[in-house]
Amino acid sequence: MLNVNGITKIFGGLVALKDVSFSVQEGYISALIGPNGAGKTTLMNIISGILTPDKGKIFFEDQEISNLQSVRIAKMGISRTFQHLEVFSNLSVLENVMVARYTKTKSGFISSGLKLPFAKKEELTAKKKCEEILDYIGLYNRKNEIASNLPIGEQRTLEIARALATEPKLLLLDEPAAGLNIKETKMLGETIKRIRQEKGITILLVDHDMELVMKISDWITVLNFGEVIADGKPSDVQKDPVVIKAYLGEEL
Ligand SMILES: Nc1ncnc2c1ncn2[C@@H]1O[C@H](COP(=O)(O)OP(=O)(O)OP(=O)(O)O)[C@@H](O)[C@H]1O
Ligand SMILES: [Mg+2]
């Protein structure tokens, strides 16, 4: 479904990604792991069109997306969450999902001055759709709550709801378990599996929680200092000496 082909990204003198290649198979929960600063978020930013690569190409369902704008990529079916929460803290939970649905797919929306045409008929359909997503993800009873009032766990869930609002085929999750406790992380794992199972959405997950990654992933790609050092099934990656060395000092 997704083919990352020889991607290099340089920031000033820093080579953040060096000739990175890997694939995400349709229907898989794939994980991209690696120590801090390995280049995971940079790669997510390139796949979702926030950054352009210096070298290499990315193909989504056989179409090249490497030089497309993020709105165009979202329209093609790739959606993402952010490592640093991107929820609008002064809007309600439902409004957050609705805004995500607009801004990520309608290029003229921001220029129209963020005037939400809630009254229009089609907007009512959109509202219904967003309520369905909140219901699906378990946040429906919080829909009128101001987003910043939610605990971190629910804000992370809201971030996923926002990403689902564009009805993606591929969902990129950048550290969805960051700041969650053990129980919340377990629930997150179930949610991710459910999204794949019931909605048929392919997942590319970045996270430092190895228990979560090992438990739910079908495939793991490991980055270290911007280079792919391993790529395989969780059971194989887990015992790979190169991976263990890269993670020395961290739990694996
Ligand atoms: N916009 C930028 N300008 C300059 N350097 C950057 C920029 N974005 C990332 N970097 C650098 O590129 C490297 C890779 O960063 P990136 O955020 O992709 O790592 P990461 O694997 O997501 O790390 P973490 O696990 O801590 O989130 C780091 O050394 C980082 O400091
Ligand atoms: Mg990161």
CSV table of C-alpha atoms and ligand atoms in Angstrom, one decimal:
chain,number,residue,atom,x,y,z
A,1,MET,CA,0.0,0.0,0.0
A,2,LEU,CA,2.8,2.4,0.9
A,3,ASN,CA,6.2,2.3,-0.6
A,4,VAL,CA,9.0,4.4,0.9
A,5,ASN,CA,11.9,4.4,-1.6
A,6,GLY,CA,15.4,5.7,-0.8
A,7,ILE,CA,14.3,8.7,1.3
A,8,THR,CA,17.0,11.1,2.4
A,9,LYS,CA,16.2,14.3,4.5
A,10,ILE,CA,18.9,16.7,5.6
A,11,PHE,CA,18.3,19.6,8.1
A,12,GLY,CA,21.3,22.0,7.7
A,13,GLY,CA,24.2,19.6,8.2
A,14,LEU,CA,22.2,16.9,10.0
A,15,VAL,CA,21.2,13.9,8.0
A,16,ALA,CA,17.9,13.0,9.6
A,17,LEU,CA,17.1,10.2,7.1
A,18,LYS,CA,19.5,8.4,4.9
A,19,ASP,CA,18.3,6.3,2.0
A,20,VAL,CA,15.3,4.9,4.0
A,21,SER,CA,13.3,2.3,2.2
A,22,PHE,CA,10.5,0.1,3.5
A,23,SER,CA,6.9,-0.9,2.7
A,24,VAL,CA,3.6,-1.0,4.5
A,25,GLN,CA,1.4,-3.8,3.5
A,26,GLU,CA,-2.3,-3.2,3.1
A,27,GLY,CA,-4.3,-4.5,6.2
A,28,TYR,CA,-1.2,-4.6,8.4
A,29,ILE,CA,-0.5,-2.9,11.6
A,30,SER,CA,3.1,-1.9,10.9
A,31,ALA,CA,5.4,-0.2,13.4
A,32,LEU,CA,8.2,2.2,12.9
A,33,ILE,CA,10.5,2.2,16.0
A,34,GLY,CA,13.8,3.5,17.0
A,35,PRO,CA,15.6,5.5,19.7
A,36,ASN,CA,15.0,9.3,20.2
A,37,GLY,CA,16.0,11.3,17.2
A,38,ALA,CA,16.1,8.3,14.9
A,39,GLY,CA,14.0,10.2,12.3
A,40,LYS,CA,10.6,8.6,12.9
A,41,THR,CA,8.6,11.8,13.0
A,42,THR,CA,10.5,13.3,10.1
A,43,LEU,CA,9.5,10.3,8.1
A,44,MET,CA,5.8,10.7,9.2
A,45,ASN,CA,6.1,14.3,8.1
A,46,ILE,CA,7.4,13.4,4.7
A,47,ILE,CA,4.8,10.6,4.1
A,48,SER,CA,2.0,13.1,5.1
A,49,GLY,CA,3.4,15.9,2.9
A,50,ILE,CA,4.4,18.3,5.7
A,51,LEU,CA,8.0,18.0,4.6
A,52,THR,CA,9.4,17.1,1.2
A,53,PRO,CA,12.3,14.7,0.9
A,54,ASP,CA,15.7,15.8,-0.5
A,55,LYS,CA,16.0,12.4,-2.2
A,56,GLY,CA,13.8,9.4,-2.9
A,57,LYS,CA,10.2,8.8,-3.6
A,58,ILE,CA,7.1,7.7,-1.8
A,59,PHE,CA,4.3,5.7,-3.5
A,60,PHE,CA,0.8,5.3,-2.1
A,61,GLU,CA,-1.2,2.6,-3.9
A,62,ASP,CA,1.3,2.9,-6.8
A,63,GLN,CA,0.9,6.7,-7.1
A,64,GLU,CA,3.8,8.9,-6.3
A,65,ILE,CA,3.0,11.3,-3.5
A,66,SER,CA,6.4,12.6,-2.5
A,67,ASN,CA,5.9,16.0,-3.9
A,68,LEU,CA,2.2,16.5,-3.2
A,69,GLN,CA,0.8,18.9,-0.7
A,70,SER,CA,-0.6,17.5,2.6
A,71,VAL,CA,-4.2,18.3,1.7
A,72,ARG,CA,-3.9,16.3,-1.5
A,73,ILE,CA,-2.3,13.4,0.4
A,74,ALA,CA,-5.1,13.5,3.0
A,75,LYS,CA,-7.7,13.4,0.2
A,76,MET,CA,-6.0,10.3,-1.3
A,77,GLY,CA,-6.5,8.5,2.0
A,78,ILE,CA,-3.6,9.1,4.4
A,79,SER,CA,-4.3,10.6,7.8
A,80,ARG,CA,-2.2,11.1,10.8
A,81,THR,CA,-2.0,12.0,14.5
A,82,PHE,CA,0.7,14.2,16.0
A,83,GLN,CA,3.3,13.4,18.7
A,84,HIS,CA,2.6,16.8,20.1
A,85,LEU,CA,-1.2,17.1,20.6
A,86,GLU,CA,-2.8,19.2,17.9
A,87,VAL,CA,-6.3,19.4,19.4
A,88,PHE,CA,-7.8,22.9,19.5
A,89,SER,CA,-8.0,23.4,23.2
A,90,ASN,CA,-10.8,26.0,23.1
A,91,LEU,CA,-13.2,24.1,20.9
A,92,SER,CA,-15.5,21.3,22.0
A,93,VAL,CA,-14.6,17.6,21.3
A,94,LEU,CA,-17.1,17.5,18.4
A,95,GLU,CA,-16.0,20.7,16.9
A,96,ASN,CA,-12.4,19.4,17.0
A,97,VAL,CA,-13.4,16.4,14.9
A,98,MET,CA,-15.5,18.6,12.5
A,99,VAL,CA,-12.6,21.1,12.0
A,100,ALA,CA,-10.3,18.2,11.2
A,101,ARG,CA,-12.7,16.9,8.6
A,102,TYR,CA,-12.7,20.3,6.9
A,103,THR,CA,-9.2,21.5,7.2
A,104,LYS,CA,-7.6,18.2,6.0
A,105,THR,CA,-9.7,17.7,3.0
A,106,LYS,CA,-11.0,21.1,1.9
A,107,SER,CA,-8.2,23.3,0.7
A,108,GLY,CA,-10.3,26.5,0.6
A,109,PHE,CA,-11.4,26.2,4.2
A,110,ILE,CA,-8.7,28.1,6.0
A,111,SER,CA,-8.8,30.9,3.5
A,112,SER,CA,-12.5,31.2,4.0
A,113,GLY,CA,-11.7,32.5,7.4
A,114,LEU,CA,-12.6,29.5,9.5
A,115,LYS,CA,-16.3,30.3,9.3
A,116,LEU,CA,-17.9,27.0,9.9
A,117,PRO,CA,-21.0,26.7,7.8
A,118,PHE,CA,-22.7,24.5,10.4
A,119,ALA,CA,-26.2,25.3,9.2
A,120,LYS,CA,-25.9,23.9,5.7
A,121,LYS,CA,-27.5,20.5,5.0
A,122,GLU,CA,-24.2,18.9,4.0
A,123,GLU,CA,-22.7,20.1,7.2
A,124,LEU,CA,-25.4,18.3,9.1
A,125,THR,CA,-24.3,15.1,7.4
A,126,ALA,CA,-20.7,15.9,8.3
A,127,LYS,CA,-21.8,16.5,11.9
A,128,LYS,CA,-23.5,13.2,12.0
A,129,LYS,CA,-20.5,11.4,10.6
A,130,CYS,CA,-18.2,13.0,13.2
A,131,GLU,CA,-20.6,12.0,16.0
A,132,GLU,CA,-20.5,8.5,14.7
A,133,ILE,CA,-16.7,8.5,14.9
A,134,LEU,CA,-16.9,9.8,18.5
A,135,ASP,CA,-19.3,7.1,19.3
A,136,TYR,CA,-17.0,4.5,17.7
A,137,ILE,CA,-14.0,5.6,19.6
A,138,GLY,CA,-15.8,6.0,22.9
A,139,LEU,CA,-15.9,9.8,23.3
A,140,TYR,CA,-19.5,10.5,22.4
A,141,ASN,CA,-20.5,11.3,25.9
A,142,ARG,CA,-17.7,13.9,25.9
A,143,LYS,CA,-18.7,15.6,22.6
A,144,ASN,CA,-19.7,18.9,24.1
A,145,GLU,CA,-16.7,19.1,26.5
A,146,ILE,CA,-14.0,21.7,25.8
A,147,ALA,CA,-11.1,19.7,24.5
A,148,SER,CA,-8.6,21.1,27.0
A,149,ASN,CA,-10.7,19.8,29.9
A,150,LEU,CA,-10.1,16.2,28.9
A,151,PRO,CA,-7.4,14.2,30.6
A,152,ILE,CA,-4.4,13.4,28.4
A,153,GLY,CA,-5.7,9.8,27.6
A,154,GLU,CA,-8.9,11.2,26.2
A,155,GLN,CA,-7.1,13.9,24.3
A,156,ARG,CA,-5.0,11.2,22.6
A,157,THR,CA,-8.2,9.4,21.7
A,158,LEU,CA,-9.6,12.6,20.4
A,159,GLU,CA,-6.5,13.0,18.2
A,160,ILE,CA,-7.2,9.6,16.7
A,161,ALA,CA,-10.9,10.6,16.2
A,162,ARG,CA,-9.7,13.7,14.3
A,163,ALA,CA,-7.5,11.5,12.1
A,164,LEU,CA,-10.4,9.2,11.4
A,165,ALA,CA,-12.6,12.1,10.4
A,166,THR,CA,-11.2,12.1,6.9
A,167,GLU,CA,-12.0,8.4,6.5
A,168,PRO,CA,-8.5,7.3,5.7
A,169,LYS,CA,-7.2,4.1,4.2
A,170,LEU,CA,-3.9,4.5,5.9
A,171,LEU,CA,-3.6,5.9,9.4
A,172,LEU,CA,-0.2,7.2,10.7
A,173,LEU,CA,0.0,7.3,14.5
A,174,ASP,CA,3.0,9.2,16.0
A,175,GLU,CA,3.4,8.1,19.6
A,176,PRO,CA,-0.3,7.6,20.5
A,177,ALA,CA,0.7,6.0,23.9
A,178,ALA,CA,2.9,9.0,25.1
A,179,GLY,CA,1.6,10.1,28.5
A,180,LEU,CA,-0.8,7.2,28.9
A,181,ASN,CA,-0.9,4.9,31.9
A,182,ILE,CA,-0.8,1.1,31.6
A,183,LYS,CA,-4.6,0.7,31.5
A,184,GLU,CA,-5.0,3.5,28.9
A,185,THR,CA,-2.2,2.0,26.8
A,186,LYS,CA,-4.0,-1.4,26.8
A,187,MET,CA,-7.2,0.3,25.7
A,188,LEU,CA,-5.3,2.1,23.0
A,189,GLY,CA,-4.0,-1.2,21.7
A,190,GLU,CA,-7.5,-2.6,21.5
A,191,THR,CA,-8.7,0.6,19.7
A,192,ILE,CA,-6.0,0.4,17.1
A,193,LYS,CA,-6.7,-3.3,16.5
A,194,ARG,CA,-10.4,-2.6,16.2
A,195,ILE,CA,-9.8,0.2,13.7
A,196,ARG,CA,-7.8,-2.2,11.5
A,197,GLN,CA,-10.2,-5.1,12.0
A,198,GLU,CA,-13.6,-3.3,11.7
A,199,LYS,CA,-12.8,-0.4,9.5
A,200,GLY,CA,-10.1,-2.1,7.4
A,201,ILE,CA,-7.7,0.8,7.9
A,202,THR,CA,-4.0,0.0,7.5
A,203,ILE,CA,-1.9,1.4,10.4
A,204,LEU,CA,1.7,2.7,10.6
A,205,LEU,CA,2.5,3.1,14.3
A,206,VAL,CA,5.4,5.0,15.9
A,207,ASP,CA,5.8,4.4,19.6
A,208,HIS,CA,8.3,3.9,22.3
A,209,ASP,CA,6.1,1.5,24.3
A,210,MET,CA,7.6,-1.8,23.2
A,211,GLU,CA,5.0,-3.9,25.0
A,212,LEU,CA,2.3,-2.2,22.9
A,213,VAL,CA,4.3,-2.4,19.7
A,214,MET,CA,5.3,-6.0,20.1
A,215,LYS,CA,1.7,-7.0,21.0
A,216,ILE,CA,-0.2,-5.5,18.1
A,217,SER,CA,2.2,-5.1,15.2
A,218,ASP,CA,2.4,-7.5,12.3
A,219,TRP,CA,5.6,-6.0,11.0
A,220,ILE,CA,8.3,-3.7,12.4
A,221,THR,CA,10.8,-1.4,10.8
A,222,VAL,CA,13.6,-0.1,13.0
A,223,LEU,CA,15.4,3.2,12.4
A,224,ASN,CA,18.6,4.3,14.1
A,225,PHE,CA,20.3,7.6,13.3
A,226,GLY,CA,18.2,7.9,10.1
A,227,GLU,CA,18.9,4.5,8.7
A,228,VAL,CA,16.9,1.3,8.6
A,229,ILE,CA,18.7,-1.3,10.7
A,230,ALA,CA,16.0,-4.0,10.8
A,231,ASP,CA,12.8,-4.9,9.1
A,232,GLY,CA,10.8,-7.9,9.9
A,233,LYS,CA,8.3,-9.8,12.1
A,234,PRO,CA,8.2,-8.7,15.8
A,235,SER,CA,9.6,-12.0,17.0
A,236,ASP,CA,12.6,-11.7,14.6
A,237,VAL,CA,13.2,-8.0,15.2
A,238,GLN,CA,13.1,-8.5,19.0
A,239,LYS,CA,16.0,-10.9,19.0
A,240,ASP,CA,18.1,-9.1,16.3
A,241,PRO,CA,21.5,-8.2,17.9
A,242,VAL,CA,21.8,-5.0,15.8
A,243,VAL,CA,18.4,-3.8,17.2
A,244,ILE,CA,19.3,-4.8,20.8
A,245,LYS,CA,22.6,-2.9,20.5
A,246,ALA,CA,20.8,0.2,19.2
A,247,TYR,CA,18.4,0.0,22.1
A,248,LEU,CA,21.0,-0.7,24.8
A,249,GLY,CA,19.9,1.1,27.9
A,250,GLU,CA,16.3,1.2,26.7
A,251,GLU,CA,13.9,-1.6,27.4
A,252,LEU,CA,13.2,-4.1,24.6
B,1,LIG,N1,12.7,20.9,11.5
B,1,LIG,C1,13.9,20.4,11.9
B,1,LIG,N2,15.0,21.2,11.8
B,1,LIG,C2,16.2,20.7,12.2
B,1,LIG,N3,16.4,19.5,12.7
B,1,LIG,C3,15.3,18.7,12.8
B,1,LIG,C4,14.0,19.1,12.4
B,1,LIG,N4,13.2,18.1,12.7
B,1,LIG,C5,13.9,17.1,13.2
B,1,LIG,N5,15.2,17.5,13.3
B,1,LIG,C6,16.3,16.6,13.8
B,1,LIG,O1,16.2,15.4,13.0
B,1,LIG,C7,16.5,14.3,13.8
B,1,LIG,C8,15.3,13.3,13.7
B,1,LIG,O2,14.2,13.9,14.4
B,1,LIG,P1,12.8,13.2,14.6
B,1,LIG,O3,11.9,14.1,15.3
B,1,LIG,O4,12.4,12.7,13.3
B,1,LIG,O5,13.2,12.0,15.5
B,1,LIG,P2,12.2,10.9,16.2
B,1,LIG,O6,12.7,9.5,15.8
B,1,LIG,O7,10.8,11.2,15.9
B,1,LIG,O8,12.5,11.1,17.7
B,1,LIG,P3,11.6,11.0,19.0
B,1,LIG,O9,11.5,9.5,19.3
B,1,LIG,O10,12.3,11.7,20.1
B,1,LIG,O11,10.2,11.6,18.7
B,1,LIG,C9,16.8,14.8,15.2
B,1,LIG,O12,18.1,14.9,15.4
B,1,LIG,C10,16.1,16.1,15.2
B,1,LIG,O13,16.7,17.0,16.1
B,2,MG,MG,9.2,11.7,17.0
